[in-house]
Coordinates of C-alpha atoms and ligand atoms in Angstrom, one line a residue:
Chain S
M162 CA 79.7 106.1 116.1
I163 CA 78.9 108.3 113.2
Q164 CA 75.5 110.0 113.7
E165 CA 75.8 112.6 111.0
I166 CA 77.9 114.0 108.3
T167 CA 77.9 117.7 107.2
I168 CA 79.0 119.3 103.9
L169 CA 80.2 122.9 104.2
P170 CA 80.0 125.0 101.0
G171 CA 83.0 125.4 98.6
R172 CA 83.1 127.1 95.2
D173 CA 81.5 126.4 91.8
R174 CA 83.6 126.0 88.6
N175 CA 83.8 129.8 88.2
G176 CA 85.0 130.3 91.7
Q177 CA 81.7 131.6 93.1
A178 CA 80.8 130.5 96.6
E179 CA 78.1 127.8 96.8
K180 CA 74.7 129.1 98.0
F181 CA 73.9 126.7 100.8
D182 CA 75.0 127.0 104.5
A183 CA 75.5 123.4 105.4
I184 CA 74.0 120.0 104.3
T185 CA 73.7 117.5 107.2
M186 CA 72.8 113.9 106.6
R187 CA 71.9 111.5 109.4
A188 CA 72.1 107.8 110.0
G189 CA 69.3 105.9 108.1
E190 CA 68.9 108.7 105.5
T191 CA 69.2 108.1 101.8
I192 CA 70.0 110.9 99.5
S193 CA 70.3 111.0 95.7
I194 CA 72.5 113.4 93.8
V195 CA 71.3 114.4 90.3
G196 CA 72.3 116.8 87.6
P197 CA 73.6 117.0 84.0
T198 CA 76.8 115.1 83.0
G199 CA 79.8 117.1 84.2
S200 CA 77.9 119.0 86.8
G201 CA 80.1 117.9 89.6
K202 CA 78.2 114.9 91.1
T203 CA 81.3 112.6 91.3
A204 CA 83.4 115.5 92.6
L205 CA 80.9 116.0 95.4
I206 CA 80.9 112.4 96.6
T207 CA 84.7 112.3 96.1
D208 CA 84.9 115.2 98.6
I209 CA 82.9 113.2 101.1
E210 CA 85.1 110.1 100.5
L211 CA 88.3 112.1 101.1
L212 CA 86.7 114.0 104.0
A213 CA 87.9 117.1 102.2
Q214 CA 89.3 119.9 104.2
G215 CA 89.5 122.6 101.6
D216 CA 92.1 120.5 99.8
T217 CA 90.2 119.4 96.7
S218 CA 89.3 121.3 93.6
T219 CA 85.9 122.4 95.0
G220 CA 87.2 123.8 98.3
R221 CA 84.5 122.0 100.4
Y222 CA 84.9 121.0 104.0
L223 CA 83.4 117.9 105.6
L224 CA 82.4 117.4 109.3
L225 CA 81.7 114.2 111.1
N226 CA 79.2 114.5 114.1
G227 CA 79.8 118.3 113.7
Q228 CA 83.6 118.0 114.2
V229 CA 86.6 118.2 111.9
P230 CA 87.5 114.6 111.4
D231 CA 90.9 113.6 112.9
E232 CA 93.8 112.5 110.6
E233 CA 93.3 108.8 111.4
M234 CA 89.8 108.9 110.0
R235 CA 91.0 110.5 106.8
Y236 CA 94.1 108.4 106.1
N237 CA 93.7 105.0 107.8
P238 CA 91.4 102.6 105.9
T239 CA 90.7 100.6 109.1
K240 CA 89.3 103.8 110.7
K241 CA 87.6 105.2 107.6
P242 CA 83.9 105.5 108.1
I243 CA 83.1 105.7 104.4
A244 CA 82.8 103.1 101.6
M245 CA 82.5 104.2 98.0
I246 CA 81.5 102.5 94.7
T247 CA 83.0 104.6 91.9
Q248 CA 82.0 104.7 88.3
N249 CA 84.8 102.4 87.4
T250 CA 83.9 99.0 86.1
K251 CA 87.5 97.7 85.7
C252 CA 90.0 96.4 88.1
F253 CA 93.8 96.6 87.5
T254 CA 94.9 94.5 90.4
D255 CA 96.3 91.2 89.2
L256 CA 94.8 89.0 92.0
S257 CA 92.1 86.3 92.2
T258 CA 88.7 87.4 93.7
V259 CA 89.5 85.5 96.9
D260 CA 93.0 87.1 97.3
F261 CA 91.6 90.6 96.5
L262 CA 88.9 90.4 99.1
T263 CA 91.3 88.8 101.7
I264 CA 93.7 91.6 101.4
H265 CA 91.0 94.2 101.5
A266 CA 89.5 92.6 104.6
R267 CA 93.0 92.8 106.2
A268 CA 93.2 96.5 105.1
R269 CA 89.9 97.1 106.9
G270 CA 91.0 95.2 110.0
I271 CA 88.5 92.3 109.6
S272 CA 89.8 88.9 110.9
D273 CA 86.8 86.7 110.3
P274 CA 87.8 84.6 107.3
S275 CA 84.2 83.7 106.3
I276 CA 83.8 87.4 105.1
V277 CA 85.3 86.5 101.8
R278 CA 82.9 83.7 101.0
R279 CA 79.9 85.8 102.2
T280 CA 81.0 88.8 100.0
I281 CA 81.1 86.7 96.9
D282 CA 77.8 85.1 97.7
L283 CA 76.2 88.5 98.1
A284 CA 77.7 89.8 94.9
N285 CA 76.3 86.8 93.1
T286 CA 72.8 87.8 94.1
F287 CA 73.2 91.1 92.2
T288 CA 74.6 89.7 88.9
G289 CA 73.4 87.4 86.2
E290 CA 76.5 85.4 85.7
M291 CA 78.2 83.9 88.8
I292 CA 81.6 85.2 90.0
H293 CA 83.9 82.3 90.6
P294 CA 86.2 82.8 93.7
E295 CA 89.3 81.8 91.9
V296 CA 88.8 84.0 88.8
K297 CA 91.1 87.1 88.5
V298 CA 89.4 90.4 89.2
T299 CA 90.9 91.8 86.1
V300 CA 88.8 89.5 83.9
L301 CA 85.4 90.1 85.5
S302 CA 82.8 91.8 83.3
G303 CA 81.7 95.4 84.1
G304 CA 78.5 94.2 85.8
Q305 CA 80.3 91.5 87.8
T306 CA 83.0 94.0 88.9
R307 CA 80.3 96.5 90.0
S308 CA 78.4 93.7 91.9
L309 CA 81.6 92.5 93.6
L310 CA 82.5 96.1 94.6
I311 CA 79.0 96.8 96.0
A312 CA 79.1 93.6 98.0
D313 CA 82.6 94.5 99.2
A314 CA 81.4 98.0 100.2
I315 CA 78.5 96.6 102.2
L316 CA 80.3 93.7 104.0
I317 CA 84.1 94.5 104.0
G318 CA 83.9 98.3 103.8
A319 CA 81.1 97.9 106.4
A320 CA 81.1 101.6 106.9
P321 CA 78.3 103.8 108.3
I322 CA 78.4 105.9 105.2
I323 CA 78.1 104.5 101.7
L324 CA 78.5 106.4 98.5
L325 CA 77.4 104.9 95.1
D326 CA 78.2 106.5 91.7
E327 CA 75.8 105.5 89.0
I328 CA 75.1 101.9 90.0
E329 CA 72.4 101.6 87.4
N330 CA 75.0 101.5 84.6
A331 CA 76.0 97.9 84.9
G332 CA 72.9 95.9 84.2
I333 CA 72.7 94.7 87.8
F334 CA 69.5 94.2 89.8
K335 CA 69.2 97.8 90.9
Q336 CA 66.0 97.8 93.0
E337 CA 67.3 94.9 95.0
V338 CA 70.6 96.6 95.5
V339 CA 69.0 99.9 96.6
R340 CA 66.5 98.3 99.0
L341 CA 69.2 96.1 100.6
I342 CA 71.5 99.1 101.1
Q343 CA 68.7 101.2 102.5
S344 CA 67.8 98.6 105.1
T345 CA 71.2 98.8 106.7
G346 CA 70.6 102.0 108.7
K347 CA 73.5 103.7 107.1
I348 CA 73.9 107.2 105.5
V349 CA 73.6 106.4 101.8
L350 CA 74.2 108.7 98.9
F351 CA 73.4 107.7 95.3
V352 CA 74.7 109.6 92.4
T353 CA 72.3 108.8 89.6
H354 CA 70.8 109.6 86.2
D355 CA 68.0 107.0 86.9
P356 CA 64.6 108.4 87.9
V357 CA 63.8 105.2 89.7
I358 CA 66.8 105.4 92.0
A359 CA 66.3 109.2 92.5
L360 CA 62.6 108.5 93.5
L361 CA 63.6 105.7 96.0
T362 CA 65.4 108.3 98.2
K363 CA 63.8 110.8 100.6
H364 CA 66.2 113.6 99.7
R365 CA 67.7 114.9 96.5
I366 CA 70.7 117.2 95.9
I367 CA 70.6 119.0 92.6
M368 CA 73.9 119.9 91.0
S369 CA 75.0 122.2 88.2
N370 CA 78.2 123.9 87.2
G371 CA 80.2 122.2 89.9
S372 CA 78.0 123.4 92.8
V373 CA 75.0 122.3 94.8
Q374 CA 71.9 124.2 93.5
K375 CA 69.2 122.9 95.7
V376 CA 68.3 120.3 98.3
I377 CA 64.8 118.8 98.0
A378 CA 62.9 116.7 100.5
Q379 CA 60.4 114.3 98.9
N380 CA 56.7 115.1 99.8
E381 CA 53.7 112.7 100.0
L382 CA 52.5 113.6 96.5
E383 CA 55.7 112.6 94.9
L384 CA 56.0 109.5 97.1
R385 CA 52.7 108.2 95.7
A386 CA 53.5 109.2 92.1
A387 CA 56.8 107.4 92.5
Q388 CA 55.0 104.1 93.3
N389 CA 53.7 104.0 89.8
L390 CA 57.1 104.4 88.3
L391 CA 58.6 101.7 90.5
E392 CA 55.9 99.3 89.3
L393 CA 56.6 100.2 85.7
D394 CA 60.3 99.7 86.3
Q395 CA 59.7 96.3 87.9
R396 CA 57.8 95.3 84.7
V397 CA 60.6 96.6 82.4
G398 CA 62.9 94.6 84.6
D399 CA 60.9 91.4 84.1
I400 CA 60.9 92.0 80.3
R401 CA 64.6 92.5 80.4
E402 CA 65.1 89.2 82.2
K403 CA 62.9 87.4 79.6
L404 CA 64.9 88.9 76.8
R405 CA 68.1 87.9 78.4
A406 CA 66.8 84.4 78.8
G407 CA 66.0 84.2 75.0
H408 CA 62.2 84.5 75.1
M409 CA 59.9 86.3 72.7
I410 CA 57.9 89.2 74.2
T411 CA 54.1 89.1 73.7
H412 CA 51.5 91.8 73.6
V413 CA 50.1 90.7 76.9
Q414 CA 53.4 91.4 78.7
L415 CA 53.7 94.9 77.3
A416 CA 50.1 95.9 78.0
Chain L
M151 CA 117.4 125.1 102.3
K152 CA 115.0 122.2 102.3
L153 CA 115.5 119.2 100.0
L154 CA 112.8 117.0 98.5
V155 CA 113.8 113.9 96.4
I156 CA 111.0 112.4 94.3
A157 CA 111.5 109.0 92.9
G158 CA 109.3 106.4 91.1
P159 CA 108.9 104.6 87.8
P160 CA 108.2 106.5 84.5
S161 CA 104.7 107.9 84.2
A162 CA 103.9 107.3 87.9
G163 CA 103.0 111.0 88.2
K164 CA 106.2 112.5 89.7
T165 CA 106.0 115.6 87.5
A166 CA 102.2 116.0 88.1
L167 CA 102.9 115.8 91.9
T168 CA 105.8 118.2 91.6
K169 CA 103.5 120.7 89.9
Q170 CA 101.1 120.6 92.7
I171 CA 103.9 121.1 95.3
V172 CA 105.2 124.1 93.3
K173 CA 101.7 125.5 92.9
N174 CA 101.2 125.3 96.7
F175 CA 104.5 126.8 97.7
Q176 CA 105.4 129.2 95.0
S177 CA 104.2 132.3 96.8
Q178 CA 106.0 131.4 100.1
L179 CA 109.2 129.7 99.0
R180 CA 111.8 130.2 96.4
I181 CA 111.9 126.9 94.6
A182 CA 114.7 125.3 92.5
Y183 CA 114.1 122.1 90.5
L184 CA 116.4 119.5 89.0
K185 CA 115.3 116.7 86.6
I186 CA 117.7 113.8 86.1
D187 CA 117.1 111.6 83.1
V188 CA 119.0 109.4 80.6
V189 CA 118.4 110.8 77.1
K190 CA 115.4 113.1 77.1
A191 CA 113.4 115.2 79.6
Y192 CA 111.1 118.2 79.1
E193 CA 110.1 118.8 82.7
D194 CA 112.5 121.6 83.4
I195 CA 111.2 123.6 80.4
E196 CA 107.6 122.9 81.3
L197 CA 108.0 123.9 84.9
K198 CA 110.0 127.0 84.1
K199 CA 107.3 128.1 81.6
E200 CA 104.4 127.3 83.9
F201 CA 105.7 128.6 87.2
S202 CA 108.9 130.7 86.4
I203 CA 111.0 128.8 88.9
L204 CA 114.7 128.0 88.7
T205 CA 115.1 124.7 86.8
R206 CA 118.0 122.5 85.7
K207 CA 118.3 119.1 84.0
V208 CA 121.1 116.6 83.8
Y209 CA 121.3 113.8 81.2
S210 CA 123.2 110.8 82.4
G211 CA 123.8 109.5 78.9
D212 CA 125.8 106.3 79.1
L213 CA 126.2 106.5 82.9
C214 CA 123.6 105.0 85.3
P215 CA 121.2 107.9 86.2
D216 CA 121.4 107.2 89.9
H217 CA 125.2 107.2 89.7
A218 CA 124.9 110.5 87.8
S219 CA 122.7 112.0 90.5
V220 CA 125.2 111.2 93.2
M221 CA 127.9 112.9 91.3
V222 CA 126.0 116.1 90.3
L223 CA 123.9 116.6 93.4
G224 CA 126.7 118.4 95.2
D225 CA 127.0 120.9 92.3
V226 CA 123.2 121.3 92.1
I227 CA 122.9 122.1 95.8
D228 CA 125.6 124.8 95.4
W229 CA 123.7 126.2 92.4
A230 CA 120.4 126.2 94.4
E231 CA 122.0 127.9 97.4
E232 CA 123.8 130.5 95.3
N233 CA 120.4 131.3 93.9
K234 CA 118.9 131.6 97.4
A235 CA 116.4 128.8 96.9
D236 CA 114.4 127.8 100.0
L237 CA 113.4 124.4 98.6
L238 CA 115.2 122.2 96.1
I239 CA 113.1 119.5 94.4
V240 CA 115.0 116.7 92.6
E241 CA 112.9 114.5 90.2
S242 CA 114.9 111.3 89.6
A243 CA 114.8 109.2 86.4
G244 CA 113.2 106.3 88.1
L245 CA 114.5 103.5 85.9
C246 CA 116.7 100.8 87.4
L247 CA 115.3 99.7 90.8
R248 CA 118.6 98.5 92.3
C249 CA 119.2 101.8 94.1
S250 CA 117.3 104.6 95.7
P251 CA 118.2 108.2 95.4
Y252 CA 117.1 109.3 98.9
L253 CA 119.5 111.1 101.2
N254 CA 120.0 111.0 105.0
Q255 CA 118.5 114.6 105.1
G256 CA 115.5 116.2 103.6
L257 CA 112.4 114.2 102.5
G258 CA 112.3 111.2 100.2
V259 CA 109.1 110.6 98.3
V260 CA 108.3 107.6 96.2
V261 CA 105.4 108.1 93.7
L262 CA 103.4 105.0 92.7
S263 CA 100.5 104.8 90.3
S264 CA 97.5 102.9 91.6
I265 CA 97.1 101.3 88.1
S266 CA 100.6 100.0 88.0
G267 CA 99.8 96.5 89.2
I268 CA 99.7 95.0 92.7
H269 CA 103.2 93.5 92.7
T270 CA 105.0 96.7 91.7
P271 CA 105.7 98.0 95.2
E272 CA 107.4 94.7 96.1
K273 CA 109.5 94.8 92.9
M274 CA 110.6 98.3 93.6
G275 CA 112.8 97.3 96.6
A276 CA 114.7 100.2 98.1
M277 CA 112.9 102.8 96.2
V278 CA 109.9 102.0 98.3
S279 CA 111.3 100.7 101.5
L280 CA 113.7 103.7 102.0
A281 CA 111.3 106.4 101.2
D282 CA 109.9 108.6 104.0
V283 CA 106.6 109.0 102.2
A284 CA 104.8 107.0 99.5
V285 CA 102.3 109.0 97.4
V286 CA 99.8 106.9 95.4
T287 CA 98.5 108.7 92.3
K288 CA 95.7 108.2 89.8
I289 CA 93.2 107.3 92.5
D290 CA 90.5 108.8 90.2
L291 CA 91.0 105.8 87.9
V292 CA 90.3 102.9 90.4
S293 CA 87.8 101.8 92.9
Q294 CA 88.1 102.6 96.6
A295 CA 88.5 98.9 97.4
E296 CA 91.4 98.6 94.9
R297 CA 93.1 101.7 96.3
E298 CA 92.9 100.2 99.8
V299 CA 94.3 96.9 98.6
F300 CA 97.2 98.7 96.9
I301 CA 97.9 100.8 100.0
Q302 CA 97.8 97.7 102.2
K303 CA 100.5 96.1 100.1
I304 CA 102.7 99.2 100.4
S305 CA 102.2 99.3 104.2
E306 CA 103.1 95.6 104.5
I307 CA 106.4 96.2 102.6
H308 CA 107.2 99.5 104.4
P309 CA 105.4 99.5 107.7
S310 CA 107.1 102.7 109.0
G311 CA 106.4 104.8 105.9
I312 CA 103.7 107.3 105.6
V313 CA 101.3 106.4 102.7
M314 CA 99.0 109.0 101.1
E315 CA 96.8 109.0 98.0
T316 CA 96.0 111.7 95.5
N317 CA 94.6 112.6 92.2
A318 CA 97.8 114.4 91.1
L319 CA 96.1 116.2 88.3
Q320 CA 94.0 118.0 90.9
G321 CA 96.3 117.8 93.9
T322 CA 93.6 116.4 96.2
S323 CA 94.4 115.6 99.9
L324 CA 98.0 116.8 99.7
H325 CA 98.0 119.1 102.8
R326 CA 99.6 116.3 104.8
L327 CA 102.5 116.2 102.4
Y328 CA 102.8 120.0 102.4
N329 CA 103.0 119.9 106.2
L330 CA 105.8 117.3 106.1
I331 CA 107.7 119.5 103.6
V332 CA 107.3 122.7 105.7
N333 CA 108.4 120.8 108.8
S334 CA 111.4 119.1 107.3
E335 CA 114.8 120.3 108.6
D336 CA 117.0 122.5 106.5
I337 CA 119.9 120.4 105.0
T338 CA 123.6 120.6 106.0
P339 CA 125.2 120.1 102.6
D340 CA 128.6 118.7 103.7
Q341 CA 126.9 116.0 105.7
L342 CA 124.7 114.6 103.0
M343 CA 124.9 110.8 102.5
L344 CA 123.0 108.3 100.4
K345 CA 120.5 106.3 102.6
G346 CA 120.8 103.1 100.6
S347 CA 124.0 101.3 99.6
P348 CA 125.1 101.8 96.0
P349 CA 126.3 98.8 94.0
I350 CA 129.9 97.8 94.5
G351 CA 132.5 97.8 91.9
T352 CA 132.5 98.5 88.2
C353 CA 131.9 96.1 85.3
T354 CA 132.4 95.8 81.6
I355 CA 128.7 96.0 80.9
C356 CA 128.4 99.3 82.8
V357 CA 131.2 100.8 80.7
G358 CA 129.5 99.9 77.5
K359 CA 130.8 96.5 76.1
K360 CA 127.9 95.0 74.1
E361 CA 128.8 91.4 73.6
I362 CA 126.5 88.9 75.2
G363 CA 127.7 86.0 77.3
W364 CA 129.9 85.2 80.2
K365 CA 133.2 84.9 78.4
N366 CA 133.1 88.6 77.2
H367 CA 132.8 90.2 80.5
F368 CA 134.6 90.8 83.8
G369 CA 134.0 92.9 86.8
V370 CA 131.5 91.9 89.4
V371 CA 129.6 89.2 87.6
K372 CA 127.3 86.2 88.6
R373 CA 126.2 83.2 86.5
L374 CA 122.4 83.0 86.0
D375 CA 122.0 80.0 88.3
G376 CA 125.2 80.1 90.2
P377 CA 125.1 80.0 94.0
I378 CA 125.9 83.1 96.0
A379 CA 129.5 81.9 96.6
D380 CA 130.1 82.2 92.9
Y381 CA 129.9 86.0 93.0
L382 CA 133.3 86.9 91.8
Y383 CA 135.3 89.7 90.6
R384 CA 137.0 88.7 87.3
G385 CA 139.9 90.8 86.2
E386 CA 142.6 93.0 87.7
Ligands
ATP744 N1 83.4 123.1 92.1 C1 84.2 122.7 91.2 N2 85.4 123.4 90.9 C2 86.3 123.0 90.0 N3 86.1 121.8 89.3 C3 85.1 121.0 89.5 C4 84.1 121.4 90.4 N4 83.1 120.4 90.5 C5 83.5 119.5 89.5 N5 84.6 119.9 89.0 C6 85.4 119.1 87.9 O1 84.5 119.0 86.8 C7 84.7 117.7 86.1 C8 83.4 117.0 86.0 O2 82.8 116.7 87.2 P1 82.2 115.3 87.7 O3 83.1 114.2 87.2 O4 82.0 115.4 89.1 O5 80.8 115.3 86.9 P2 79.6 114.3 87.0 O6 78.4 115.1 87.4 O7 79.9 113.2 87.9 O8 79.4 113.8 85.5 P3 78.9 112.4 85.0 O9 77.4 112.4 85.1 O10 79.3 112.4 83.5 O11 79.6 111.3 85.7 C9 85.7 117.0 87.0 O12 87.0 117.1 86.4 C10 85.6 117.7 88.3 O13 86.8 117.6 89.1
GDP745 N1 94.1 110.5 85.8 C1 95.2 110.8 86.4 N2 96.3 111.0 85.6 C2 97.5 111.3 86.2 C3 97.6 111.4 87.6 N3 99.0 111.7 87.8 C4 99.6 111.8 86.6 N4 98.7 111.5 85.6 C5 99.0 111.4 84.2 O1 100.0 110.4 84.0 C6 100.9 110.7 83.0 C7 102.4 110.7 83.5 O2 102.5 111.6 84.6 P1 103.9 112.3 84.9 O3 103.7 113.3 86.0 O4 104.5 112.9 83.7 O5 104.8 111.1 85.4 P2 106.4 111.0 85.7 O6 107.0 110.3 84.5 O7 106.4 110.1 86.9 O8 106.9 112.4 85.9 C8 100.6 112.2 82.5 O9 99.8 112.0 81.3 C9 99.7 112.7 83.7 O10 98.8 113.7 83.2 C10 96.5 111.2 88.4 O11 96.5 111.3 89.6 N5 95.3 110.9 87.7
MG746 MG1 80.3 111.1 87.5
MG747 MG1 108.4 113.4 85.0

């Protein structure tokens, strides 16, 4: 079982050593990663996904339960304890949704055939337009692809560590997705530019120039302030759904 | 001297991978590099300029590039040994998928791009199934799920092969490949053999006759829908 994962410092873009000693994340914790575009957020979670051992451009090392992970963990998808949703919203694989998920389940060593159906059903709770099982993954929209890959990461990846890169960018139901993922007891990292997602997590990693600048723990004050923003976001979400459904917005709804 | 043969379709990332290997070993090993291509290749000039290593190229012209590689490899090994190279890297043209350029010694690596389509590994036949290692590139462009589906396909075609993935522009996660290269045995040049079997015989198409249709050709030829027994050798 994975109880914790530790990031050991590498170098920033100028080759200077990063200033932290170690960042350890434990099961059940959710962490957001924020910083300007190009600051190295994707590079950081890619290091985690690859369980880097000084062999990526940042020179970072990753430990699982305080130990150097063995080769099997790094290279064998059936043993890999990490699922990642990348920034990509396009699939190149010329397979139907069912075939794609079936092969991925096989790669992850899952034999229960109902997993495919359940994954598509879960994806359809995140997206506006339903994903049909027989449709090719290459023709799914950006938001549908994201929804499918998130559902795939939760059910088929089924890993104790989940990494998500800018899930807000696809017009999916983000508060639902975040809360669902948080309820699974996993270690969850969100790369995000969205204040709502950043405020839904208890810890924040601040990035710049390819390196970790700070790690912040959320305090009570911020937690209370965040509540207001979450409500506001819920209302914005309601308005978006109305607009999507073709309604006019009235004064009352905006007040 | 160690030998590394790199194969794979055009634009798969063979040269990008080669650069990472050279970058990793240039301070410990004397490296020689050969590029085989049909009409045009710039890799030798690029690699020489970037890393000042020994480079050569061979154009096969009208000849099949895998055929050309079999013929010139002996000379190239002599050249690399005369120049005291510790590691010879051969980048093949990667065009026709009938043959594979791997030898019974050294390490054979097939490079596949993760955006090349799910059926590509199957279509590549011996180039995949006879490789010691498959390196999947461009993983920065696809989702994790898609990478795993692609790798699963390769493992199903070639269960005993070692599959690894990389962003070849950055050289991520290649330590495992570097270890395999370091631990590969030095070659014994007079016992080098092709791993796969080359095509048999010669034919009029291979020597450049351009006319289309059955009546214009002889050699080892087969009708489009003829049964296997209709394989025949027409001519002297
Ligand atoms: N420590 C580092 N050393 C060298 N290169 C780095 C480092 N960190 C990041 N990079 C490189 O910088 C580039 C931009 O980084 P990255 O894609 O991680 O940015 P990002 O914060 O995710 O940006 P965005 O918000 O636009 O997605 C990438 O090519 C990445 O590999
Ligand atoms: N994004 C990305 N591009 C790559 C990667 N590997 C190669 N490329 C690019 O793909 C193109 C073809 O690569 P090259 O090494 O020349 O392929 P070759 O024909 O097999 O030698 C080049 O533009 C490379 O920069 C990779 O891992 N990621
Ligand atoms: Mg990014
Ligand atoms: Mg090349």
